Amino acid sequence: MSPVWASVFGVGAATIVLKATGPVLLGRRELPSWLAGPVSLLAPAVLAAFVVTQALGGHREIVADARLVGLGAGAIAVALRAPILAVVVVAAAATALTRLLT
Amino acid sequence: MRSRFLEGAGMIAPVGVAAFLFALSFGVLARAAGMGLAAPLVMSATTFAGSAQFAVASVLGSAGSAGAAIAAAVMLNARYAPIGISIAPAFHGSLPRRLLQSQLIVDETWAMTIRRKGGFDLQVLLGAGAVLYLCWNVGTALGLILGNVISDPNDLGLDAAFAALFLALLVPQLRGRREVTAAMLGGGIALALIPFVPVGVPIVAGAAGSLVGWMRG
């Protein structure tokens, strides 16, 4: 098999398994109590990790660039209780503008 | 049931536009990487996870091995195990049904569905997932066929837009001390690890922040 198709099948199979693990093994019932506690905190922990990696992540380096301007503008929009769509548009526009000007 | 499916579809629509643009550029990149036409289409249909697909195209494009491509993608998608566990109780159907429905879990459908006022709802996730799936696969096909019609989506600031989206979804989660601790640990661990581990691992390690946050809280 060519490296391309080996990658497609390998990555596809692995991703299907990773996504299905929780719903297939633990679906249809409440989470066991020892798991439910930490899982209730998973959303803030993972979302914070998303923000950090999306705004500062590079290939094994922390990169501070125009994304931070956009995130800052987005943060102001969040603080002003703007709707999500506005937050996203403001962040994209501020970043695009910064990239255009620098 | 139908109305909640449509609620999810409507909620995710703006993200769908961004996903469509990233899919276009995945199509272009995949073709430039010598993946042909069929393989990227199959990949978007089965893997349905942006960052991992970009990683594979980039590894193969620089003459990397399938093993390297798979390893990079698995590390990037490892986060779906904890994410899937967190919403597992919402999946009600038979085993094949749960297996299929779980494939519509992606960062954005998960994050937008958990913030919903009425609580997490499977139909909302499926509605959102269906829209994103469509945008992702149509975008991939068009990118493969049309080639370089748009500039890099990041010129439009879409990378920062996703950071801001996750921030907007994070803030309402910070309801108490435990949640704030978990977020600080998750973000802090991820940041500290970025320089030292492959892409994707900082997020999984950040997820462990919820464990520590729970024990400390």
mmCIF file of N, CA, C and O in Angstrom, chain A residues 23-87:
data_model
loop_
_atom_site.group_PDB
_atom_site.id
_atom_site.type_symbol
_atom_site.label_atom_id
_atom_site.label_comp_id
_atom_site.label_asym_id
_atom_site.label_seq_id
_atom_site.Cartn_x
_atom_site.Cartn_y
_atom_site.Cartn_z
ATOM 1 N N PRO A 23 -18.614 7.311 23.728
ATOM 2 C CA PRO A 23 -20.006 6.978 23.419
ATOM 3 C C PRO A 23 -20.286 5.474 23.311
ATOM 4 O O PRO A 23 -21.348 5.015 23.702
ATOM 5 N N VAL A 24 -19.335 4.680 22.792
ATOM 6 C CA VAL A 24 -19.594 3.244 22.638
ATOM 7 C C VAL A 24 -19.463 2.512 23.975
ATOM 8 O O VAL A 24 -20.329 1.734 24.362
ATOM 9 N N LEU A 25 -18.386 2.791 24.717
ATOM 10 C CA LEU A 25 -18.153 2.040 25.956
ATOM 11 C C LEU A 25 -18.981 2.566 27.121
ATOM 12 O O LEU A 25 -19.375 1.801 28.005
ATOM 13 N N LEU A 26 -19.227 3.871 27.141
ATOM 14 C CA LEU A 26 -19.871 4.469 28.326
ATOM 15 C C LEU A 26 -21.227 5.087 28.012
ATOM 16 O O LEU A 26 -21.820 5.740 28.862
ATOM 17 N N GLY A 27 -21.712 4.891 26.774
ATOM 18 C CA GLY A 27 -22.996 5.480 26.409
ATOM 19 C C GLY A 27 -24.155 4.817 27.131
ATOM 20 O O GLY A 27 -24.000 3.789 27.789
ATOM 21 N N ARG A 28 -25.314 5.415 27.029
ATOM 22 C CA ARG A 28 -26.586 4.876 27.544
ATOM 23 C C ARG A 28 -26.670 4.805 29.059
ATOM 24 O O ARG A 28 -27.566 4.194 29.600
ATOM 25 N N ARG A 29 -25.740 5.340 29.783
ATOM 26 C CA ARG A 29 -25.875 5.336 31.240
ATOM 27 C C ARG A 29 -25.087 6.511 31.813
ATOM 28 O O ARG A 29 -24.270 7.110 31.121
ATOM 29 N N GLU A 30 -25.341 6.805 33.065
ATOM 30 C CA GLU A 30 -24.608 7.882 33.721
ATOM 31 C C GLU A 30 -23.152 7.466 33.881
ATOM 32 O O GLU A 30 -22.847 6.285 34.020
ATOM 33 N N LEU A 31 -22.260 8.448 33.903
ATOM 34 C CA LEU A 31 -20.859 8.140 34.163
ATOM 35 C C LEU A 31 -20.723 7.658 35.595
ATOM 36 O O LEU A 31 -21.430 8.126 36.484
ATOM 37 N N PRO A 32 -19.818 6.696 35.850
ATOM 38 C CA PRO A 32 -19.560 6.295 37.245
ATOM 39 C C PRO A 32 -19.120 7.507 38.061
ATOM 40 O O PRO A 32 -18.476 8.410 37.517
ATOM 41 N N SER A 33 -19.460 7.519 39.348
ATOM 42 C CA SER A 33 -19.274 8.742 40.131
ATOM 43 C C SER A 33 -17.808 9.179 40.214
ATOM 44 O O SER A 33 -17.513 10.368 40.199
ATOM 45 N N TRP A 34 -16.884 8.215 40.249
ATOM 46 C CA TRP A 34 -15.468 8.607 40.338
ATOM 47 C C TRP A 34 -15.008 9.336 39.078
ATOM 48 O O TRP A 34 -14.052 10.097 39.091
ATOM 49 N N LEU A 35 -15.734 9.105 37.963
ATOM 50 C CA LEU A 35 -15.352 9.739 36.710
ATOM 51 C C LEU A 35 -16.125 11.037 36.485
ATOM 52 O O LEU A 35 -15.628 11.987 35.874
ATOM 53 N N ALA A 36 -17.370 11.068 36.986
ATOM 54 C CA ALA A 36 -18.245 12.218 36.720
ATOM 55 C C ALA A 36 -17.658 13.518 37.277
ATOM 56 O O ALA A 36 -17.785 14.568 36.655
ATOM 57 N N GLY A 37 -17.005 13.442 38.437
ATOM 58 C CA GLY A 37 -16.445 14.647 39.050
ATOM 59 C C GLY A 37 -15.421 15.329 38.169
ATOM 60 O O GLY A 37 -15.636 16.454 37.705
ATOM 61 N N PRO A 38 -14.297 14.651 37.898
ATOM 62 C CA PRO A 38 -13.283 15.262 37.037
ATOM 63 C C PRO A 38 -13.834 15.633 35.654
ATOM 64 O O PRO A 38 -13.470 16.665 35.105
ATOM 65 N N VAL A 39 -14.722 14.809 35.114
ATOM 66 C CA VAL A 39 -15.256 15.074 33.779
ATOM 67 C C VAL A 39 -16.037 16.390 33.747
ATOM 68 O O VAL A 39 -16.041 17.099 32.743
ATOM 69 N N SER A 40 -16.652 16.743 34.888
ATOM 70 C CA SER A 40 -17.396 18.002 34.930
ATOM 71 C C SER A 40 -16.465 19.204 34.773
ATOM 72 O O SER A 40 -16.910 20.293 34.438
ATOM 73 N N LEU A 41 -15.184 18.990 35.031
ATOM 74 C CA LEU A 41 -14.212 20.090 34.891
ATOM 75 C C LEU A 41 -13.431 20.001 33.573
ATOM 76 O O LEU A 41 -12.543 20.808 33.311
ATOM 77 N N LEU A 42 -13.777 19.014 32.759
ATOM 78 C CA LEU A 42 -13.039 18.822 31.518
ATOM 79 C C LEU A 42 -13.237 19.993 30.558
ATOM 80 O O LEU A 42 -12.298 20.430 29.900
ATOM 81 N N ALA A 43 -14.462 20.506 30.485
ATOM 82 C CA ALA A 43 -14.741 21.586 29.533
ATOM 83 C C ALA A 43 -13.870 22.815 29.788
ATOM 84 O O ALA A 43 -13.181 23.272 28.869
ATOM 85 N N PRO A 44 -13.852 23.372 31.017
ATOM 86 C CA PRO A 44 -12.973 24.538 31.202
ATOM 87 C C PRO A 44 -11.502 24.223 30.959
ATOM 88 O O PRO A 44 -10.789 25.042 30.354
ATOM 89 N N ALA A 45 -11.034 23.023 31.374
ATOM 90 C CA ALA A 45 -9.612 22.691 31.189
ATOM 91 C C ALA A 45 -9.267 22.580 29.701
ATOM 92 O O ALA A 45 -8.273 23.145 29.238
ATOM 93 N N VAL A 46 -10.097 21.869 28.946
ATOM 94 C CA VAL A 46 -9.797 21.664 27.519
ATOM 95 C C VAL A 46 -9.984 22.953 26.725
ATOM 96 O O VAL A 46 -9.171 23.279 25.855
ATOM 97 N N LEU A 47 -11.039 23.720 27.032
ATOM 98 C CA LEU A 47 -11.252 24.977 26.304
ATOM 99 C C LEU A 47 -10.097 25.937 26.536
ATOM 100 O O LEU A 47 -9.638 26.606 25.601
ATOM 101 N N ALA A 48 -9.599 25.998 27.773
ATOM 102 C CA ALA A 48 -8.448 26.867 28.053
ATOM 103 C C ALA A 48 -7.228 26.389 27.270
ATOM 104 O O ALA A 48 -6.464 27.196 26.722
ATOM 105 N N ALA A 49 -7.046 25.059 27.190
ATOM 106 C CA ALA A 49 -5.922 24.513 26.423
ATOM 107 C C ALA A 49 -6.087 24.833 24.931
ATOM 108 O O ALA A 49 -5.114 25.140 24.238
ATOM 109 N N PHE A 50 -7.323 24.788 24.433
ATOM 110 C CA PHE A 50 -7.583 25.171 23.037
ATOM 111 C C PHE A 50 -7.185 26.623 22.788
ATOM 112 O O PHE A 50 -6.546 26.946 21.789
ATOM 113 N N VAL A 51 -7.608 27.509 23.686
ATOM 114 C CA VAL A 51 -7.326 28.943 23.506
ATOM 115 C C VAL A 51 -5.817 29.154 23.423
ATOM 116 O O VAL A 51 -5.308 29.815 22.509
ATOM 117 N N VAL A 52 -5.095 28.557 24.372
ATOM 118 C CA VAL A 52 -3.651 28.747 24.453
ATOM 119 C C VAL A 52 -2.944 28.185 23.217
ATOM 120 O O VAL A 52 -2.113 28.858 22.596
ATOM 121 N N THR A 53 -3.297 26.944 22.820
ATOM 122 C CA THR A 53 -2.588 26.340 21.686
ATOM 123 C C THR A 53 -2.966 27.024 20.373
ATOM 124 O O THR A 53 -2.140 27.186 19.490
ATOM 125 N N GLN A 54 -4.216 27.450 20.267
ATOM 126 C CA GLN A 54 -4.657 28.098 19.034
ATOM 127 C C GLN A 54 -4.038 29.494 18.888
ATOM 128 O O GLN A 54 -3.749 29.936 17.791
ATOM 129 N N ALA A 55 -3.828 30.181 20.015
ATOM 130 C CA ALA A 55 -3.331 31.553 19.959
ATOM 131 C C ALA A 55 -1.797 31.624 19.985
ATOM 132 O O ALA A 55 -1.213 32.562 19.454
ATOM 133 N N LEU A 56 -1.148 30.658 20.621
ATOM 134 C CA LEU A 56 0.299 30.761 20.839
ATOM 135 C C LEU A 56 1.103 29.580 20.306
ATOM 136 O O LEU A 56 2.319 29.585 20.347
ATOM 137 N N GLY A 57 0.391 28.553 19.830
ATOM 138 C CA GLY A 57 1.081 27.337 19.439
ATOM 139 C C GLY A 57 1.825 27.468 18.122
ATOM 140 O O GLY A 57 1.338 28.087 17.169
ATOM 141 N N GLY A 58 3.023 26.896 18.055
ATOM 142 C CA GLY A 58 3.777 26.755 16.818
ATOM 143 C C GLY A 58 4.296 25.330 16.797
ATOM 144 O O GLY A 58 3.861 24.503 17.598
ATOM 145 N N HIS A 59 5.202 25.027 15.899
ATOM 146 C CA HIS A 59 5.780 23.694 15.911
ATOM 147 C C HIS A 59 6.872 23.630 16.964
ATOM 148 O O HIS A 59 7.997 24.036 16.741
ATOM 149 N N ARG A 60 6.485 23.136 18.104
ATOM 150 C CA ARG A 60 7.374 23.041 19.266
ATOM 151 C C ARG A 60 7.988 24.373 19.649
ATOM 152 O O ARG A 60 9.142 24.454 20.058
ATOM 153 N N GLU A 61 7.208 25.438 19.480
ATOM 154 C CA GLU A 61 7.649 26.726 20.016
ATOM 155 C C GLU A 61 6.423 27.582 20.276
ATOM 156 O O GLU A 61 5.377 27.389 19.660
ATOM 157 N N ILE A 62 6.590 28.492 21.241
ATOM 158 C CA ILE A 62 5.526 29.440 21.514
ATOM 159 C C ILE A 62 5.734 30.625 20.580
ATOM 160 O O ILE A 62 6.826 31.196 20.518
ATOM 161 N N VAL A 63 4.716 30.935 19.792
ATOM 162 C CA VAL A 63 4.823 32.003 18.802
ATOM 163 C C VAL A 63 3.824 33.107 19.143
ATOM 164 O O VAL A 63 2.626 32.862 19.194
ATOM 165 N N ALA A 64 4.348 34.289 19.412
ATOM 166 C CA ALA A 64 3.466 35.437 19.649
ATOM 167 C C ALA A 64 3.394 36.249 18.366
ATOM 168 O O ALA A 64 4.393 36.804 17.921
ATOM 169 N N ASP A 65 2.234 36.263 17.727
ATOM 170 C CA ASP A 65 2.104 36.998 16.471
ATOM 171 C C ASP A 65 0.749 37.702 16.411
ATOM 172 O O ASP A 65 0.121 37.949 17.444
ATOM 173 N N ALA A 66 0.285 37.973 15.196
ATOM 174 C CA ALA A 66 -0.952 38.737 15.015
ATOM 175 C C ALA A 66 -2.169 38.058 15.664
ATOM 176 O O ALA A 66 -3.180 38.708 15.927
ATOM 177 N N ARG A 67 -2.065 36.748 15.923
ATOM 178 C CA ARG A 67 -3.183 36.054 16.554
ATOM 179 C C ARG A 67 -3.525 36.670 17.911
ATOM 180 O O ARG A 67 -4.676 36.711 18.315
ATOM 181 N N LEU A 68 -2.478 37.149 18.619
ATOM 182 C CA LEU A 68 -2.707 37.722 19.951
ATOM 183 C C LEU A 68 -3.529 38.996 19.871
ATOM 184 O O LEU A 68 -4.338 39.279 20.752
ATOM 185 N N VAL A 69 -3.317 39.770 18.808
ATOM 186 C CA VAL A 69 -4.110 40.991 18.615
ATOM 187 C C VAL A 69 -5.584 40.604 18.446
ATOM 188 O O VAL A 69 -6.479 41.187 19.063
ATOM 189 N N GLY A 70 -5.809 39.580 17.626
ATOM 190 C CA GLY A 70 -7.172 39.119 17.408
ATOM 191 C C GLY A 70 -7.801 38.563 18.674
ATOM 192 O O GLY A 70 -8.969 38.842 18.977
ATOM 193 N N LEU A 71 -7.014 37.786 19.426
ATOM 194 C CA LEU A 71 -7.549 37.221 20.664
ATOM 195 C C LEU A 71 -7.879 38.331 21.656
ATOM 196 O O LEU A 71 -8.911 38.289 22.333
ATOM 197 N N GLY A 72 -7.005 39.359 21.707
ATOM 198 C CA GLY A 72 -7.263 40.498 22.590
ATOM 199 C C GLY A 72 -8.546 41.211 22.209
ATOM 200 O O GLY A 72 -9.389 41.514 23.061
ATOM 201 N N ALA A 73 -8.719 41.456 20.905
ATOM 202 C CA ALA A 73 -9.943 42.110 20.428
ATOM 203 C C ALA A 73 -11.153 41.231 20.749
ATOM 204 O O ALA A 73 -12.200 41.725 21.189
ATOM 205 N N GLY A 74 -11.005 39.930 20.552
ATOM 206 C CA GLY A 74 -12.086 38.999 20.872
ATOM 207 C C GLY A 74 -12.412 39.023 22.351
ATOM 208 O O GLY A 74 -13.582 38.969 22.749
ATOM 209 N N ALA A 75 -11.362 39.113 23.189
ATOM 210 C CA ALA A 75 -11.568 39.133 24.644
ATOM 211 C C ALA A 75 -12.366 40.371 25.057
ATOM 212 O O ALA A 75 -13.235 40.300 25.933
ATOM 213 N N ILE A 76 -12.061 41.504 24.416
ATOM 214 C CA ILE A 76 -12.826 42.727 24.713
ATOM 215 C C ILE A 76 -14.292 42.530 24.328
ATOM 216 O O ILE A 76 -15.209 42.878 25.073
ATOM 217 N N ALA A 77 -14.502 41.921 23.162
ATOM 218 C CA ALA A 77 -15.881 41.655 22.725
ATOM 219 C C ALA A 77 -16.589 40.725 23.710
ATOM 220 O O ALA A 77 -17.766 40.923 24.033
ATOM 221 N N VAL A 78 -15.871 39.730 24.219
ATOM 222 C CA VAL A 78 -16.468 38.812 25.211
ATOM 223 C C VAL A 78 -16.825 39.589 26.475
ATOM 224 O O VAL A 78 -17.916 39.426 27.031
ATOM 225 N N ALA A 79 -15.901 40.460 26.908
ATOM 226 C CA ALA A 79 -16.153 41.242 28.124
ATOM 227 C C ALA A 79 -17.366 42.157 27.959
ATOM 228 O O ALA A 79 -18.085 42.424 28.922
ATOM 229 N N LEU A 80 -17.595 42.613 26.729
ATOM 230 C CA LEU A 80 -18.756 43.483 26.457
ATOM 231 C C LEU A 80 -20.014 42.667 26.197
ATOM 232 O O LEU A 80 -21.039 43.201 25.794
ATOM 233 N N ARG A 81 -19.918 41.359 26.425
ATOM 234 C CA ARG A 81 -21.046 40.436 26.235
ATOM 235 C C ARG A 81 -21.588 40.441 24.819
ATOM 236 O O ARG A 81 -22.794 40.355 24.584
ATOM 237 N N ALA A 82 -20.684 40.581 23.863
ATOM 238 C CA ALA A 82 -21.086 40.519 22.449
ATOM 239 C C ALA A 82 -21.488 39.085 22.109
ATOM 240 O O ALA A 82 -21.011 38.143 22.731
ATOM 241 N N PRO A 83 -22.391 38.914 21.130
ATOM 242 C CA PRO A 83 -22.724 37.549 20.700
ATOM 243 C C PRO A 83 -21.510 36.852 20.091
ATOM 244 O O PRO A 83 -20.581 37.523 19.609
ATOM 245 N N ILE A 84 -21.531 35.530 20.100
ATOM 246 C CA ILE A 84 -20.368 34.752 19.656
ATOM 247 C C ILE A 84 -19.934 35.115 18.242
ATOM 248 O O ILE A 84 -18.743 35.271 17.969
ATOM 249 N N LEU A 85 -20.901 35.280 17.360
ATOM 250 C CA LEU A 85 -20.553 35.609 15.974
ATOM 251 C C LEU A 85 -19.743 36.904 15.912
ATOM 252 O O LEU A 85 -18.751 37.006 15.194
ATOM 253 N N ALA A 86 -20.152 37.900 16.717
ATOM 254 C CA ALA A 86 -19.437 39.179 16.736
ATOM 255 C C ALA A 86 -18.016 38.981 17.275
ATOM 256 O O ALA A 86 -17.056 39.561 16.745
ATOM 257 N N VAL A 87 -17.881 38.158 18.308
ATOM 258 C CA VAL A 87 -16.562 37.903 18.892
ATOM 259 C C VAL A 87 -15.619 37.328 17.830
ATOM 260 O O VAL A 87 -14.479 37.775 17.659
#
